[in-house]
Amino acid sequence: MEWPSLSLSLSKALEDRICDEARHSEDEFKEQEDIYYAIALSLSEQDQKGKKSIDKESQLEEYKQLARAQTKEDEHIAKAQLEDDEQLAEALQKIMYMESPPHCETENIFQPHPFNFPSEYRICARCKTEIGGGEFLTCMDADWHPECFRCHACNCPITDSEFYISGNRSYHKLCYRKQRLPRCEVCKNFIPASSKGRIPYMEHPFWKNKYCPSHEHDGTPRCCSCERMEPRDTRYLLLDDGRKLCLECLNSAIMDTEECQPLYLEIQEFYEGLNMKVEQQVPMLLVERQALNEAMEGEKHGHHHLSETRGLCLSEVQTVPTISRRPRIGANHQFIDMRTEPCRLIRRCEVTAILVLYGLPRLLTGQILAHEMMHAWLTLNGYRNLSPEVEEGICQVLAYMWLESELSTASGGDAVPSTSSLFSSLASSLSFSTSTSSLFSSLPSSSSFSTSLKMGKRSDFEKKCGDFFKHHIEVDASPTYGDGFRRGRQAVDKYGLKSTLKHIRLTGSFP
């Protein structure tokens, strides 16, 4: 749109109008002078006829003075009109070149006044000086120079068409979002406020990650260990059973049975330190999710109340495919080339094996092992017909105690001595099909266990993960695992572990 040409046309029209009015005033003056002169002549003729004695020359001079006074008054009116027209043209020209006034967007949908031209004495709310004849902005019940209306965050003038007002402070739209609006951890977008000023978002109860509510239903995957949602700019690792594993949890994940044996020895040592040694050598196998679910279906006894089973204490004779070689990462962030071998379990005691889901971090794998080891200890020590709440509750207490012991030390401990004799007894308790006996034939020596155990100083994330696993046990809402743990922990804290176990043996309930 060509505003300058419009302005020139408007100015020329105004000039033409002023010239026409001037010519019109001059014609009117001549016409009035002729009328006054005719009147004067008429009056002179009447004097000559004797009707009235008036000095012709003085009367004519009087009427000329009246004509000049009327002319001056007309000129003054024309000049005032010209000044008004010039001011109107200037105002129209400024309006044509002025941008649209800004408006703000807040929780309360505040709408400021547009730029104005001062008609009275005004003081700028920022610089405290008088606002002259230029533009000014009225906002938040105050007047501002345009250059004084600034963002509270970056201190730059606000010239955008939209801005925020919060707590009597003005913000650029982007500055306000960065400072006040949460950013979604998944899509990385700012989570907008609703029309009522509320910001609807979801937040993980432990990690405190904020994300859009829509991600709860749009298929965004979670890490199978820490439960954090997968960000759009990060790729989680895809396990063969469909689970996803974040890169932080992958750092300490245990992928095959051989790699898990040193951790299993640690759990056994933990029980020995509590004077709860498991005398029988119970084999432990790392398995896929499908194998775990099939083994659970074949189990006649036992309590399983979790949405996803991660561990199982077997008491039946079964053939279970175990993971003998850890997978490697292939294309599309997917694990490939995982090798499994069938293992025929022989019942030498009331517990045939402990199964644990593969691909979980070391601390979570250890927690599951400690839980299932307690099931084995209860079974092997004659604790019969316990209610699900009592049995699962006390097993969760032992898993929680192991996590606490791991997190209270800077490292996971030293390698366990005389492990070769223990592994030989483990191997003899199994009956393998085909060539599965080679599974334990190449176990690492005790000097290399520190590598498999992933010893040394733990990362901050691993420690945080340990706290998350403890938190998950503490706030579990299920009546069996959650309420059972809280009742069992209260009993152990009050009476001690030994007295609590003795009371359970005698009564089948917590003291």
Short mmCIF file of C-alpha atoms in Angstrom, two decimals:
data_model
loop_
_atom_site.label_atom_id
_atom_site.label_comp_id
_atom_site.label_asym_id
_atom_site.label_seq_id
_atom_site.Cartn_x
_atom_site.Cartn_y
_atom_site.Cartn_z
CA MET A 1 0.00 0.00 0.00
CA GLU A 2 1.56 3.35 -1.05
CA TRP A 3 1.03 5.61 1.98
CA PRO A 4 3.36 8.48 0.83
CA SER A 5 1.36 9.14 -2.37
CA LEU A 6 -1.85 9.19 -0.36
CA SER A 7 -0.31 11.71 2.03
CA LEU A 8 0.76 14.03 -0.86
CA SER A 9 -2.71 13.86 -2.39
CA LEU A 10 -4.27 14.73 0.95
CA SER A 11 -1.93 17.71 1.44
CA LYS A 12 -2.68 19.10 -2.07
CA ALA A 13 -6.39 18.75 -1.50
CA LEU A 14 -6.07 20.73 1.71
CA GLU A 15 -4.08 23.51 -0.06
CA ASP A 16 -6.71 23.76 -2.82
CA ARG A 17 -9.39 23.99 -0.20
CA ILE A 18 -7.57 26.85 1.59
CA CYS A 19 -7.05 28.80 -1.68
CA ASP A 20 -10.73 28.45 -2.64
CA GLU A 21 -11.77 29.73 0.75
CA ALA A 22 -9.42 32.77 0.41
CA ARG A 23 -10.83 33.64 -3.04
CA HIS A 24 -14.33 33.20 -1.72
CA SER A 25 -13.62 35.60 1.18
CA GLU A 26 -12.22 38.26 -1.23
CA ASP A 27 -15.34 38.10 -3.46
CA GLU A 28 -17.58 38.40 -0.41
CA PHE A 29 -15.62 41.48 0.75
CA LYS A 30 -16.07 43.27 -2.60
CA GLU A 31 -19.74 42.40 -2.71
CA GLN A 32 -20.30 43.71 0.85
CA GLU A 33 -18.36 46.95 0.04
CA ASP A 34 -20.63 47.58 -2.96
CA ILE A 35 -23.69 47.04 -0.79
CA TYR A 36 -22.45 49.47 1.86
CA TYR A 37 -21.67 52.07 -0.83
CA ALA A 38 -25.16 51.71 -2.35
CA ILE A 39 -26.73 52.21 1.07
CA ALA A 40 -24.63 55.29 1.64
CA LEU A 41 -25.76 56.80 -1.70
CA SER A 42 -29.35 56.04 -0.91
CA LEU A 43 -29.11 57.80 2.42
CA SER A 44 -27.46 60.78 0.73
CA GLU A 45 -30.35 61.07 -1.70
CA GLN A 46 -32.82 61.00 1.18
CA ASP A 47 -30.95 63.90 2.82
CA GLN A 48 -31.24 65.86 -0.34
CA LYS A 49 -34.99 65.29 -0.34
CA GLY A 50 -35.18 66.65 3.18
CA LYS A 51 -36.16 63.40 5.06
CA LYS A 52 -32.99 63.30 7.19
CA SER A 53 -29.90 65.54 7.58
CA ILE A 54 -26.80 63.39 7.66
CA ASP A 55 -23.28 64.16 6.58
CA LYS A 56 -22.72 61.98 3.50
CA GLU A 57 -18.97 61.76 3.77
CA SER A 58 -18.94 60.87 7.47
CA GLN A 59 -21.66 58.24 6.93
CA LEU A 60 -19.73 56.71 4.07
CA GLU A 61 -16.55 56.59 6.16
CA GLU A 62 -18.41 54.85 9.00
CA TYR A 63 -19.69 52.16 6.69
CA LYS A 64 -16.20 51.65 5.23
CA GLN A 65 -14.80 51.11 8.73
CA LEU A 66 -17.49 48.53 9.39
CA ALA A 67 -16.56 46.76 6.15
CA ARG A 68 -12.84 46.68 7.06
CA ALA A 69 -13.61 45.29 10.55
CA GLN A 70 -15.77 42.54 9.05
CA THR A 71 -12.98 41.72 6.59
CA LYS A 72 -10.39 41.37 9.38
CA GLU A 73 -12.71 39.09 11.29
CA ASP A 74 -13.20 36.89 8.21
CA GLU A 75 -9.43 36.76 7.67
CA HIS A 76 -8.90 35.67 11.31
CA ILE A 77 -11.49 32.90 10.93
CA ALA A 78 -9.86 31.73 7.68
CA LYS A 79 -6.43 31.68 9.32
CA ALA A 80 -7.73 29.62 12.27
CA GLN A 81 -9.37 27.21 9.86
CA LEU A 82 -6.08 26.90 7.96
CA GLU A 83 -4.19 26.04 11.17
CA ASP A 84 -6.80 23.41 12.07
CA ASP A 85 -6.51 21.89 8.61
CA GLU A 86 -2.71 21.76 8.84
CA GLN A 87 -2.89 19.98 12.25
CA LEU A 88 -5.43 17.51 10.82
CA ALA A 89 -3.15 16.78 7.85
CA GLU A 90 -0.15 16.24 10.17
CA ALA A 91 -2.15 13.89 12.40
CA LEU A 92 -3.43 11.88 9.43
CA GLN A 93 0.08 11.58 8.01
CA LYS A 94 1.46 10.23 11.35
CA ILE A 95 -1.39 7.77 11.67
CA MET A 96 -0.69 6.46 8.15
CA TYR A 97 3.00 5.80 8.96
CA MET A 98 2.46 4.47 12.49
CA GLU A 99 2.49 0.64 13.03
CA SER A 100 -0.37 -1.21 14.66
CA PRO A 101 -0.31 -0.73 18.44
CA PRO A 102 0.92 -3.76 20.41
CA HIS A 103 -1.26 -5.94 22.56
CA CYS A 104 -0.25 -8.30 25.27
CA GLU A 105 -1.11 -11.85 26.14
CA THR A 106 -1.25 -12.82 29.78
CA GLU A 107 -2.99 -15.20 32.06
CA ASN A 108 -5.64 -12.45 32.54
CA ILE A 109 -5.72 -11.47 28.85
CA PHE A 110 -4.60 -7.88 29.56
CA GLN A 111 -5.22 -5.47 26.65
CA PRO A 112 -3.22 -2.19 26.80
CA HIS A 113 -4.26 1.12 25.24
CA PRO A 114 -2.79 2.01 21.84
CA PHE A 115 -0.27 4.78 21.19
CA ASN A 116 -1.73 8.21 21.87
CA PHE A 117 -0.83 11.84 21.32
CA PRO A 118 -0.67 13.73 24.62
CA SER A 119 -3.21 16.47 25.11
CA GLU A 120 -2.16 17.21 28.69
CA TYR A 121 0.81 17.04 31.04
CA ARG A 122 2.06 13.39 31.38
CA ILE A 123 5.02 11.75 33.14
CA CYS A 124 6.73 8.57 31.86
CA ALA A 125 6.50 5.77 34.43
CA ARG A 126 10.09 4.65 33.78
CA CYS A 127 12.26 7.74 33.24
CA LYS A 128 9.99 10.08 35.27
CA THR A 129 10.29 12.84 32.66
CA GLU A 130 7.53 14.71 30.88
CA ILE A 131 6.10 13.15 27.76
CA GLY A 132 6.15 15.86 25.09
CA GLY A 133 4.29 16.01 21.83
CA GLY A 134 5.47 12.60 20.60
CA GLU A 135 3.90 9.16 20.87
CA PHE A 136 3.34 7.42 24.17
CA LEU A 137 1.90 4.12 25.40
CA THR A 138 -0.64 3.65 28.15
CA CYS A 139 -0.26 0.31 29.90
CA MET A 140 -0.62 -0.99 33.47
CA ASP A 141 -2.38 2.26 34.46
CA ALA A 142 0.67 4.34 33.50
CA ASP A 143 2.09 6.27 30.55
CA TRP A 144 5.39 5.37 28.88
CA HIS A 145 7.73 6.61 26.22
CA PRO A 146 7.84 3.82 23.59
CA GLU A 147 11.58 3.38 24.22
CA CYS A 148 10.96 3.21 28.00
CA PHE A 149 8.46 0.36 27.81
CA ARG A 150 10.96 -2.49 28.30
CA CYS A 151 11.12 -6.24 28.98
CA HIS A 152 11.84 -7.05 32.62
CA ALA A 153 13.95 -10.05 31.59
CA CYS A 154 16.24 -8.67 28.85
CA ASN A 155 15.75 -4.89 29.44
CA CYS A 156 15.15 -4.26 25.73
CA PRO A 157 12.24 -2.13 24.44
CA ILE A 158 9.11 -4.08 23.63
CA THR A 159 8.20 -3.45 20.01
CA ASP A 160 6.48 -6.76 19.29
CA SER A 161 2.77 -6.87 18.61
CA GLU A 162 2.31 -9.33 21.52
CA PHE A 163 3.82 -9.36 24.97
CA TYR A 164 3.12 -10.62 28.48
CA ILE A 165 2.27 -8.76 31.67
CA SER A 166 2.91 -10.58 34.94
CA GLY A 167 3.03 -9.00 38.38
CA ASN A 168 3.14 -5.44 36.98
CA ARG A 169 6.13 -6.40 34.86
CA SER A 170 6.22 -6.55 31.10
CA TYR A 171 8.00 -9.28 29.11
CA HIS A 172 8.75 -10.18 25.53
CA LYS A 173 6.73 -13.24 24.62
CA LEU A 174 9.84 -15.44 24.27
CA CYS A 175 11.51 -14.02 27.40
CA TYR A 176 8.39 -14.75 29.43
CA ARG A 177 8.22 -18.31 28.18
CA LYS A 178 11.88 -18.93 28.95
CA GLN A 179 11.55 -17.51 32.44
CA ARG A 180 8.08 -18.58 33.49
CA LEU A 181 6.69 -21.34 31.27
CA PRO A 182 7.94 -24.92 31.69
CA ARG A 183 9.54 -26.65 28.71
CA CYS A 184 8.38 -30.14 27.78
CA GLU A 185 11.14 -32.71 28.30
CA VAL A 186 9.83 -34.75 25.37
CA CYS A 187 9.08 -32.37 22.51
CA LYS A 188 11.20 -29.47 23.91
CA ASN A 189 8.36 -26.98 23.30
CA PHE A 190 7.12 -24.51 25.89
CA ILE A 191 3.97 -25.72 27.59
CA PRO A 192 1.44 -22.90 26.97
CA ALA A 193 -0.94 -21.47 29.53
CA SER A 194 -4.66 -22.00 29.12
CA SER A 195 -7.18 -19.19 28.69
CA LYS A 196 -7.69 -19.25 32.46
CA GLY A 197 -3.99 -18.68 33.10
CA ARG A 198 -3.22 -22.25 34.19
CA ILE A 199 -0.37 -24.28 32.71
CA PRO A 200 -1.47 -27.91 32.29
CA TYR A 201 1.44 -30.34 32.32
CA MET A 202 2.45 -33.74 33.69
CA GLU A 203 5.37 -34.22 36.05
CA HIS A 204 7.20 -37.40 37.03
CA PRO A 205 6.82 -37.83 40.80
CA PHE A 206 10.54 -38.59 41.28
CA TRP A 207 12.51 -37.17 38.35
CA LYS A 208 10.32 -34.02 38.26
CA ASN A 209 10.47 -34.01 34.45
CA LYS A 210 7.66 -31.88 33.02
CA TYR A 211 5.96 -32.87 29.79
CA CYS A 212 2.82 -32.21 27.78
CA PRO A 213 -0.21 -34.26 28.90
CA SER A 214 -0.67 -35.47 25.31
CA HIS A 215 2.51 -37.59 25.54
CA GLU A 216 0.73 -39.88 28.00
CA HIS A 217 -1.45 -41.09 25.14
CA ASP A 218 0.54 -40.56 21.93
CA GLY A 219 2.71 -43.67 22.27
CA THR A 220 5.85 -41.94 23.58
CA PRO A 221 8.02 -44.79 24.94
CA ARG A 222 9.53 -44.92 28.42
CA CYS A 223 12.75 -46.44 29.63
CA CYS A 224 11.97 -49.87 31.07
CA SER A 225 14.27 -49.11 34.01
CA CYS A 226 14.04 -45.48 35.10
CA GLU A 227 10.61 -44.85 33.50
CA ARG A 228 11.65 -41.54 31.93
CA MET A 229 10.01 -40.67 28.62
CA GLU A 230 12.08 -40.75 25.45
CA PRO A 231 12.86 -37.19 24.23
CA ARG A 232 12.33 -36.43 20.55
CA ASP A 233 16.00 -35.55 20.08
CA THR A 234 17.30 -38.74 21.77
CA ARG A 235 17.09 -42.36 20.70
CA TYR A 236 16.57 -45.07 23.29
CA LEU A 237 17.91 -48.58 22.66
CA LEU A 238 15.31 -51.09 21.50
CA LEU A 239 15.49 -54.55 23.09
CA ASP A 240 14.29 -57.58 21.16
CA ASP A 241 11.18 -57.94 23.35
CA GLY A 242 10.01 -54.40 22.59
CA ARG A 243 11.30 -52.72 25.74
CA LYS A 244 13.28 -49.48 25.48
CA LEU A 245 16.40 -48.64 27.45
CA CYS A 246 17.84 -45.16 27.89
CA LEU A 247 21.55 -44.58 27.34
CA GLU A 248 22.20 -43.80 31.01
CA CYS A 249 20.65 -47.08 32.18
CA LEU A 250 22.45 -48.93 29.39
CA ASN A 251 25.77 -47.88 30.90
CA SER A 252 25.37 -50.37 33.78
CA ALA A 253 22.91 -52.83 32.22
CA ILE A 254 23.53 -56.56 32.66
CA MET A 255 22.87 -58.46 29.44
CA ASP A 256 23.65 -62.17 29.93
CA THR A 257 23.77 -64.86 32.59
CA GLU A 258 27.55 -64.98 32.82
CA GLU A 259 27.76 -61.24 33.37
CA CYS A 260 25.21 -61.48 36.19
CA GLN A 261 26.95 -64.20 38.23
CA PRO A 262 29.28 -61.85 40.19
CA LEU A 263 26.29 -59.74 41.26
CA TYR A 264 24.51 -62.93 42.33
CA LEU A 265 27.48 -63.74 44.55
CA GLU A 266 27.20 -60.29 46.14
CA ILE A 267 23.55 -60.91 46.99
CA GLN A 268 24.49 -64.24 48.60
CA GLU A 269 27.16 -62.49 50.67
CA PHE A 270 24.61 -59.89 51.73
CA TYR A 271 22.35 -62.64 53.08
CA GLU A 272 25.26 -64.31 54.84
CA GLY A 273 26.00 -61.01 56.55
CA LEU A 274 22.44 -61.06 57.92
CA ASN A 275 22.93 -64.66 59.20
CA MET A 276 20.46 -65.82 56.56
CA LYS A 277 22.72 -67.93 54.37
CA VAL A 278 21.01 -69.98 51.69
CA GLU A 279 22.59 -73.39 52.15
CA GLN A 280 21.44 -74.89 48.88
CA GLN A 281 23.03 -73.73 45.67
CA VAL A 282 20.18 -72.26 43.66
CA PRO A 283 21.04 -71.55 39.99
CA MET A 284 20.32 -68.06 38.60
CA LEU A 285 19.53 -67.40 34.94
CA LEU A 286 19.06 -64.20 32.97
CA VAL A 287 16.17 -64.61 30.54
CA GLU A 288 14.03 -62.76 28.01
CA ARG A 289 10.59 -61.46 28.90
CA GLN A 290 8.78 -64.16 26.94
CA ALA A 291 10.71 -66.93 28.68
CA LEU A 292 9.97 -65.34 32.05
CA ASN A 293 6.25 -65.12 31.34
CA GLU A 294 6.14 -68.72 30.13
CA ALA A 295 7.96 -69.92 33.24
CA MET A 296 5.53 -67.98 35.43
CA GLU A 297 2.58 -69.67 33.70
CA GLY A 298 4.14 -73.08 34.38
CA GLU A 299 4.61 -72.30 38.06
CA LYS A 300 1.87 -73.86 40.21
CA HIS A 301 2.64 -71.84 43.32
CA GLY A 302 3.78 -68.33 43.98
CA HIS A 303 2.45 -64.79 44.13
CA HIS A 304 2.73 -62.49 41.13
CA HIS A 305 0.88 -59.21 41.33
CA LEU A 306 3.04 -56.78 39.36
CA SER A 307 1.97 -55.39 35.99
CA GLU A 308 5.23 -56.73 34.56
CA THR A 309 7.18 -59.62 36.06
CA ARG A 310 10.92 -59.01 36.29
CA GLY A 311 11.96 -61.91 38.48
CA LEU A 312 10.75 -65.35 39.48
CA CYS A 313 11.67 -67.95 42.09
CA LEU A 314 10.95 -71.34 40.48
CA SER A 315 9.95 -74.46 42.34
CA GLU A 316 8.93 -76.59 39.36
CA VAL A 317 11.05 -78.56 36.89
CA GLN A 318 11.17 -76.70 33.60
CA THR A 319 13.32 -76.08 30.55
CA VAL A 320 14.14 -72.39 30.33
CA PRO A 321 16.02 -70.63 27.50
CA THR A 322 18.77 -68.54 29.10
CA ILE A 323 20.87 -65.79 27.51
CA SER A 324 24.39 -67.10 26.97
CA ARG A 325 25.81 -64.17 24.97
CA ARG A 326 24.99 -60.53 25.32
CA PRO A 327 23.56 -58.80 22.22
CA ARG A 328 25.29 -56.01 20.37
CA ILE A 329 23.89 -52.71 19.12
CA GLY A 330 22.98 -52.76 15.44
CA ALA A 331 21.22 -50.41 13.06
CA ASN A 332 18.36 -48.19 14.25
CA HIS A 333 19.58 -48.41 17.86
CA GLN A 334 18.41 -52.01 18.15
CA PHE A 335 20.07 -54.93 19.92
CA ILE A 336 20.91 -57.86 17.66
CA ASP A 337 22.80 -61.17 17.69
CA MET A 338 21.69 -62.25 21.14
CA ARG A 339 22.29 -65.96 21.75
CA THR A 340 20.08 -68.12 23.96
CA GLU A 341 20.49 -71.74 25.00
CA PRO A 342 17.90 -74.04 26.58
CA CYS A 343 18.59 -75.02 30.17
CA ARG A 344 16.88 -78.04 31.73
CA LEU A 345 16.34 -77.36 35.43
CA ILE A 346 16.55 -80.34 37.78
CA ARG A 347 14.84 -80.17 41.15
CA ARG A 348 17.47 -80.89 43.81
CA CYS A 349 15.58 -78.94 46.45
CA GLU A 350 12.33 -77.04 46.83
CA VAL A 351 13.71 -74.19 44.72
CA THR A 352 14.88 -75.05 41.23
CA ALA A 353 16.13 -71.66 39.99
CA ILE A 354 15.89 -67.88 40.18
CA LEU A 355 15.07 -66.12 36.90
CA VAL A 356 15.73 -62.44 36.27
CA LEU A 357 14.82 -60.29 33.26
CA TYR A 358 17.86 -59.26 31.22
CA GLY A 359 18.80 -55.75 30.08
CA LEU A 360 18.27 -53.93 33.40
CA PRO A 361 20.84 -51.76 35.24
CA ARG A 362 22.98 -53.37 37.89
CA LEU A 363 21.18 -51.83 40.89
CA LEU A 364 17.73 -52.81 39.61
CA THR A 365 18.95 -56.32 38.73
CA GLY A 366 20.41 -56.62 42.24
CA GLN A 367 17.16 -55.44 43.80
CA ILE A 368 15.23 -58.12 41.90
CA LEU A 369 17.78 -60.77 42.87
CA ALA A 370 17.57 -59.79 46.55
CA HIS A 371 13.77 -60.00 46.40
CA GLU A 372 13.74 -63.44 44.74
CA MET A 373 16.50 -64.70 47.04
CA MET A 374 14.22 -63.94 50.00
CA HIS A 375 11.49 -66.04 48.39
CA ALA A 376 14.00 -68.88 48.15
CA TRP A 377 15.12 -68.41 51.76
CA LEU A 378 11.52 -68.49 53.04
CA THR A 379 10.74 -71.63 51.04
CA LEU A 380 13.92 -73.45 52.09
CA ASN A 381 13.43 -72.53 55.76
CA GLY A 382 9.89 -73.80 56.15
CA TYR A 383 7.80 -70.63 55.92
CA ARG A 384 4.58 -72.12 54.57
CA ASN A 385 1.26 -70.71 53.45
CA LEU A 386 2.09 -67.06 53.95
CA SER A 387 -0.35 -64.48 52.68
CA PRO A 388 0.76 -62.56 49.57
CA GLU A 389 0.99 -59.34 51.57
CA VAL A 390 3.30 -60.84 54.19
CA GLU A 391 5.54 -62.82 51.81
CA GLU A 392 5.90 -60.13 49.15
CA GLY A 393 6.15 -57.44 51.82
CA ILE A 394 9.10 -59.02 53.64
CA CYS A 395 10.81 -59.78 50.30
CA GLN A 396 10.51 -56.12 49.39
CA VAL A 397 12.00 -55.18 52.76
CA LEU A 398 15.13 -57.29 52.03
CA ALA A 399 15.41 -55.79 48.51
CA TYR A 400 15.14 -52.32 50.02
CA MET A 401 17.80 -53.14 52.62
CA TRP A 402 20.20 -54.31 49.89
CA LEU A 403 19.69 -51.08 47.94
CA GLU A 404 20.40 -49.06 51.07
CA SER A 405 23.61 -50.99 51.69
CA GLU A 406 24.76 -50.43 48.10
CA LEU A 407 24.03 -46.72 48.11
CA SER A 408 25.67 -46.17 51.51
CA THR A 409 29.08 -47.14 50.13
CA ALA A 410 31.12 -45.45 47.43
CA SER A 411 31.67 -48.73 45.55
CA GLY A 412 29.96 -52.06 45.27
CA GLY A 413 32.55 -54.00 47.25
CA ASP A 414 35.41 -56.28 46.39
CA ALA A 415 35.45 -59.49 44.46
CA VAL A 416 34.33 -62.60 46.28
CA PRO A 417 37.06 -65.19 47.03
CA SER A 418 36.89 -68.92 46.27
CA THR A 419 34.35 -68.41 43.53
CA SER A 420 35.54 -71.28 41.36
CA SER A 421 34.24 -73.87 43.83
CA LEU A 422 30.91 -72.06 44.01
CA PHE A 423 30.53 -71.98 40.22
CA SER A 424 31.42 -75.64 39.93
CA SER A 425 28.64 -76.50 42.37
CA LEU A 426 26.29 -74.23 40.42
CA ALA A 427 27.12 -76.02 37.19
CA SER A 428 26.62 -79.47 38.76
CA SER A 429 23.13 -78.50 39.90
CA LEU A 430 22.02 -77.95 36.31
CA SER A 431 21.33 -80.43 33.56
CA PHE A 432 22.00 -78.84 30.17
CA SER A 433 20.84 -79.97 26.76
CA THR A 434 23.26 -80.04 23.80
CA SER A 435 26.34 -77.97 24.53
CA THR A 436 25.02 -75.69 27.29
CA SER A 437 27.61 -77.01 29.75
CA SER A 438 30.02 -74.61 28.06
CA LEU A 439 28.04 -71.78 29.64
CA PHE A 440 30.04 -71.89 32.87
CA SER A 441 33.24 -73.45 31.53
CA SER A 442 34.68 -70.09 30.52
CA LEU A 443 33.65 -68.01 33.55
CA PRO A 444 36.09 -65.19 34.42
CA SER A 445 38.52 -65.63 37.24
CA SER A 446 38.10 -63.74 40.50
CA SER A 447 40.70 -61.19 39.43
CA SER A 448 38.48 -59.99 36.59
CA PHE A 449 35.27 -59.75 38.59
CA SER A 450 35.67 -56.04 39.25
CA THR A 451 35.06 -55.35 35.56
CA SER A 452 31.93 -57.48 35.41
CA LEU A 453 30.61 -55.97 38.62
CA LYS A 454 31.12 -52.49 37.18
CA MET A 455 32.96 -51.49 40.34
CA GLY A 456 34.49 -48.20 41.23
CA LYS A 457 32.91 -44.83 41.85
CA ARG A 458 29.32 -44.75 40.69
CA SER A 459 28.05 -42.00 38.45
CA ASP A 460 25.66 -39.43 39.82
CA PHE A 461 22.94 -40.83 37.59
CA GLU A 462 23.43 -44.37 38.91
CA LYS A 463 23.12 -43.09 42.47
CA LYS A 464 20.03 -41.16 41.47
CA CYS A 465 18.63 -44.30 39.88
CA GLY A 466 19.21 -46.18 43.13
CA ASP A 467 17.22 -43.52 44.97
CA PHE A 468 14.50 -43.88 42.36
CA PHE A 469 14.29 -47.66 42.87
CA LYS A 470 13.97 -47.10 46.63
CA HIS A 471 11.34 -44.43 46.05
CA HIS A 472 9.42 -46.79 43.77
CA ILE A 473 9.26 -49.39 46.56
CA GLU A 474 8.26 -46.80 49.16
CA VAL A 475 5.33 -45.32 47.22
CA ASP A 476 4.06 -48.51 45.59
CA ALA A 477 0.27 -48.28 45.81
CA SER A 478 -0.48 -52.01 45.45
CA PRO A 479 -1.93 -53.72 48.53
CA THR A 480 0.43 -56.70 48.15
CA TYR A 481 3.81 -55.10 47.42
CA GLY A 482 3.25 -51.54 48.65
CA ASP A 483 1.21 -52.04 51.82
CA GLY A 484 3.10 -55.26 52.55
CA PHE A 485 6.45 -53.44 52.37
CA ARG A 486 5.33 -50.60 54.60
CA ARG A 487 3.99 -52.95 57.26
CA GLY A 488 7.08 -55.16 57.05
CA ARG A 489 9.48 -52.21 57.26
CA GLN A 490 7.63 -50.81 60.26
CA ALA A 491 7.90 -54.17 62.03
CA VAL A 492 11.62 -54.54 61.21
CA ASP A 493 12.37 -50.99 62.36
CA LYS A 494 10.56 -51.60 65.64
CA TYR A 495 11.45 -55.21 66.51
CA GLY A 496 14.41 -56.02 64.28
CA LEU A 497 14.66 -58.45 61.36
CA LYS A 498 15.27 -61.59 63.42
CA SER A 499 12.29 -61.08 65.74
CA THR A 500 10.05 -60.11 62.82
CA LEU A 501 10.93 -63.32 60.92
CA LYS A 502 10.36 -65.40 64.06
CA HIS A 503 6.91 -63.85 64.51
CA ILE A 504 6.05 -64.50 60.86
CA ARG A 505 7.05 -68.17 61.22
CA LEU A 506 4.82 -68.58 64.28
CA THR A 507 1.78 -66.49 63.28
CA GLY A 508 2.04 -65.96 59.53
CA SER A 509 1.71 -62.20 60.03
CA PHE A 510 3.75 -59.14 60.89
CA PRO A 511 4.12 -58.29 64.56
#
